[in-house]
C-alpha cells in the first residue's frame, strides 16, 4: 500500500464511504459496525463525524493495542510455563514484551495459543481468518494475494496504533453505542474494552455478550447478531 496507508487515511476513507452510502440510499445517516481492528477506524469516524451515524456497533472492540498485546504476552507466557513448554517460554523471554519491530515474525507467537487459552466447545475454526481466506469463492491466487495484503497492511499500520488509547482519546461518542463481545473473548481485549465502556459518555450504551463465541462473535453467532441489528434499528428509529 505504500506510505499513503495511514490510520488517518483509513478514517478519512471510512467517512468518504459513509457519505457515499448515505447519498446513494437517500439517508442523512447510516449505521456503522466494526469488528476487531475495524472498530478502530469506525470509532474514530464516529467521533469525528457523529452527524453521519445512527449508532455504532463494535464487535471484539479494540481500545489500546499496546495494552492488549502486553496482556496477550503475559497470558501466553504463563500458559507456556504451566505446560512446561520450555521452547515457547524461551522464545517469548527472548522476544520480551511488545511492541515489536518485527510484527509479522513476533505477533503470531503471542497470539498463537489463543484458542487453547480460551477454549470452548462451540469453536470449530470455521470463522477464523485462516479458514475464511481459503473459501471456495476465492482462487488460490486470490487467497495468496489477500494474505500478502493483510501482512503488508498490518506491518504498516501496527506501529501507528501504539499510542492509541480510547480511554483517553475517545472519552465520549455522540451516538448510541453497542459493544458485542464473545463470552470467551481473550482477556487482552475484554479488559481494555470494558474499562473504556464503563467510562464512555454516550447517549446510551450497551454491553452485549454472545455465549459460545469469542473474538468473531458476529460471524460465530450470525443469527443472534442479525437479531441484535434489527433490535438496534428499532431502538434508534425515533432518531431517523
XYZ file of C-alpha atoms in Angstrom:
240
model
C 0.000 0.000 0.000
C 2.935 2.337 0.428
C 3.319 5.422 2.555
C -0.268 6.514 1.922
C -1.578 3.716 4.130
C -2.031 5.505 7.432
C -4.660 5.325 10.143
C -5.648 8.871 9.255
C -6.245 7.830 5.651
C -8.313 4.809 6.684
C -10.521 7.014 8.873
C -10.907 9.524 6.047
C -11.813 6.692 3.670
C -14.392 5.409 6.163
C -16.044 8.812 6.280
C -15.960 9.135 2.491
C -17.617 5.735 2.045
C -20.196 6.698 4.671
C -21.090 9.848 2.767
C -21.359 7.883 -0.471
C -23.657 5.260 1.053
C -25.876 7.859 2.701
C -26.263 9.700 -0.606
C -26.681 6.504 -2.611
C -29.561 5.279 -0.464
C -31.082 8.667 0.299
C -30.365 8.877 4.025
C -28.783 11.537 6.179
C -27.173 8.929 8.428
C -26.284 5.264 8.411
C -25.265 2.626 10.952
C -21.607 1.721 11.290
C -20.327 -1.617 12.562
C -16.729 -2.693 13.023
C -15.041 -5.904 14.096
C -11.599 -6.251 15.715
C -9.183 -3.812 14.036
C -12.151 -2.404 12.114
C -13.562 -0.991 15.343
C -10.653 1.464 15.450
C -11.378 3.484 12.283
C -15.110 3.076 12.899
C -14.831 4.570 16.391
C -12.691 7.446 15.156
C -15.058 8.143 12.260
C -17.996 8.346 14.667
C -16.039 10.630 16.971
C -15.129 12.906 14.079
C -18.470 12.971 12.238
C -21.261 11.850 14.592
C -23.924 13.503 12.445
C -23.353 10.795 9.822
C -24.330 7.861 12.049
C -27.408 6.494 13.801
C -25.350 4.198 16.057
C -22.030 2.417 16.429
C -21.775 -1.363 16.836
C -18.343 -2.715 17.754
C -17.584 -6.449 17.909
C -14.343 -7.531 19.558
C -13.699 -3.869 20.301
C -10.097 -2.709 20.307
C -9.200 0.107 22.685
C -5.479 0.067 23.473
C -3.324 -2.082 21.189
C -0.235 -1.800 23.355
C -2.054 -2.990 26.482
C -3.879 -5.733 24.583
C -0.593 -7.105 23.294
C 1.023 -6.845 26.726
C -1.788 -8.885 28.268
C -1.534 -11.441 25.478
C 2.197 -11.730 26.127
C 1.652 -12.240 29.866
C -1.088 -14.821 29.356
C 0.789 -16.766 26.695
C 3.981 -16.801 28.747
C 2.085 -18.011 31.815
C 0.334 -20.682 29.760
C 3.616 -21.894 28.273
C 5.204 -22.113 31.722
C 2.231 -24.014 33.137
C 2.512 -26.584 30.352
C 6.255 -26.912 30.650
C 6.723 -25.707 27.073
C 10.324 -24.631 27.529
C 10.817 -23.838 23.838
C 7.933 -21.366 23.774
C 8.965 -19.880 27.121
C 12.488 -19.339 25.830
C 11.231 -17.725 22.646
C 8.866 -15.396 24.484
C 11.508 -14.397 27.004
C 13.973 -13.728 24.197
C 11.401 -11.558 22.412
C 10.428 -9.678 25.546
C 7.112 -7.875 25.912
C 5.648 -5.900 22.996
C 5.663 -3.725 20.958
C 7.797 -5.416 18.332
C 9.720 -4.039 15.382
C 9.200 -7.322 13.515
C 5.466 -7.592 13.981
C 4.970 -10.257 11.309
C 7.501 -12.557 12.941
C 6.673 -11.815 16.567
C 2.955 -11.145 16.854
C 1.821 -14.685 15.919
C 3.926 -16.032 18.780
C 1.969 -14.175 21.455
C -1.482 -14.748 19.952
C -0.905 -18.227 18.510
C -2.142 -20.195 21.566
C -5.259 -18.017 21.961
C -7.662 -20.859 21.183
C -6.021 -23.156 23.726
C -6.024 -20.404 26.335
C -9.684 -19.574 25.752
C -11.046 -22.952 24.677
C -14.789 -23.570 24.408
C -16.723 -26.486 22.917
C -18.603 -24.498 20.272
C -15.426 -23.407 18.494
C -14.828 -25.258 15.230
C -12.472 -22.856 13.471
C -14.844 -22.206 10.579
C -14.969 -18.444 11.154
C -11.246 -17.978 11.702
C -9.471 -15.890 9.091
C -7.217 -18.837 8.312
C -10.339 -20.717 7.210
C -12.374 -17.998 5.522
C -9.476 -16.687 3.460
C -9.367 -20.064 1.687
C -13.100 -20.052 0.995
C -14.351 -21.783 -2.164
C -15.317 -18.454 -3.731
C -11.628 -17.470 -3.945
C -8.982 -18.783 -6.301
C -5.645 -19.848 -4.842
C -4.013 -16.720 -6.256
C -6.705 -14.515 -4.742
C -6.217 -16.119 -1.337
C -2.453 -15.724 -1.563
C -2.892 -12.107 -2.599
C -5.164 -11.497 0.373
C -2.588 -12.989 2.732
C 0.149 -10.783 1.289
C -2.108 -7.757 1.508
C -3.026 -8.448 5.118
C 0.603 -8.922 6.106
C 1.686 -5.731 4.352
C -1.204 -3.734 5.779
C -0.620 -4.922 9.332
C 3.114 -4.314 9.131
C 2.466 -0.716 8.096
C -0.425 0.096 10.420
C 0.661 -1.720 13.593
C 3.373 0.823 14.527
C 0.868 3.642 14.039
C -1.503 2.160 16.620
C 0.905 2.001 19.545
C -0.104 5.321 21.090
C -3.811 4.694 20.703
C -5.897 4.556 23.876
C -9.601 5.256 23.527
C -9.966 5.602 27.295
C -8.084 8.879 26.964
C -8.599 9.853 23.328
C -12.270 8.927 22.910
C -13.942 9.731 26.234
C -17.309 10.340 24.574
C -19.305 9.492 21.468
C -22.396 11.393 20.412
C -24.323 8.367 19.128
C -25.730 5.246 20.813
C -23.107 2.536 21.265
C -23.374 -1.256 21.312
C -20.291 -3.317 22.123
C -20.570 -7.022 21.304
C -18.203 -9.451 22.997
C -17.957 -13.202 22.844
C -18.179 -14.873 26.240
C -14.812 -16.499 25.530
C -13.012 -13.396 24.280
C -9.386 -13.066 25.365
C -8.589 -11.067 28.492
C -6.316 -8.793 26.484
C -9.272 -7.488 24.532
C -12.023 -7.658 27.133
C -10.335 -5.727 29.931
C -9.437 -2.547 27.990
C -12.799 -2.625 26.196
C -14.740 -2.939 29.440
C -12.788 -0.105 31.039
C -13.495 2.131 28.056
C -17.160 1.143 28.034
C -17.593 1.927 31.730
C -16.132 5.426 31.373
C -17.541 6.236 27.930
C -20.060 9.051 27.742
C -22.751 8.348 25.134
C -26.495 8.966 24.691
C -26.900 5.277 25.505
C -24.536 2.345 25.634
C -24.971 -1.422 25.767
C -22.551 -4.242 26.569
C -23.757 -7.386 24.789
C -22.276 -10.850 25.370
C -22.774 -13.735 22.954
C -22.389 -17.150 24.550
C -20.434 -19.793 22.674
C -18.341 -17.206 20.860
C -15.075 -15.328 21.124
C -13.411 -12.617 19.033
C -15.627 -13.001 15.959
C -18.924 -13.144 17.802
C -20.783 -11.547 14.896
C -19.858 -14.369 12.493
C -19.812 -17.147 15.081
C -23.387 -16.321 16.053
C -24.806 -14.752 12.878
C -28.469 -15.270 13.748
C -28.050 -13.603 17.132
C -26.105 -10.784 15.535
C -28.807 -10.249 12.900
C -31.447 -10.091 15.634
C -29.360 -7.566 17.532
C -29.027 -5.348 14.463
C -32.790 -5.466 13.968
C -33.299 -4.517 17.618
C -30.849 -1.641 17.266
C -32.735 -0.342 14.245
C -35.988 -0.387 16.197
C -34.365 1.220 19.253
C -32.962 4.092 17.213
C -35.949 4.528 14.876
C -37.097 7.637 16.706
C -33.928 9.371 15.556
C -34.334 8.528 11.871
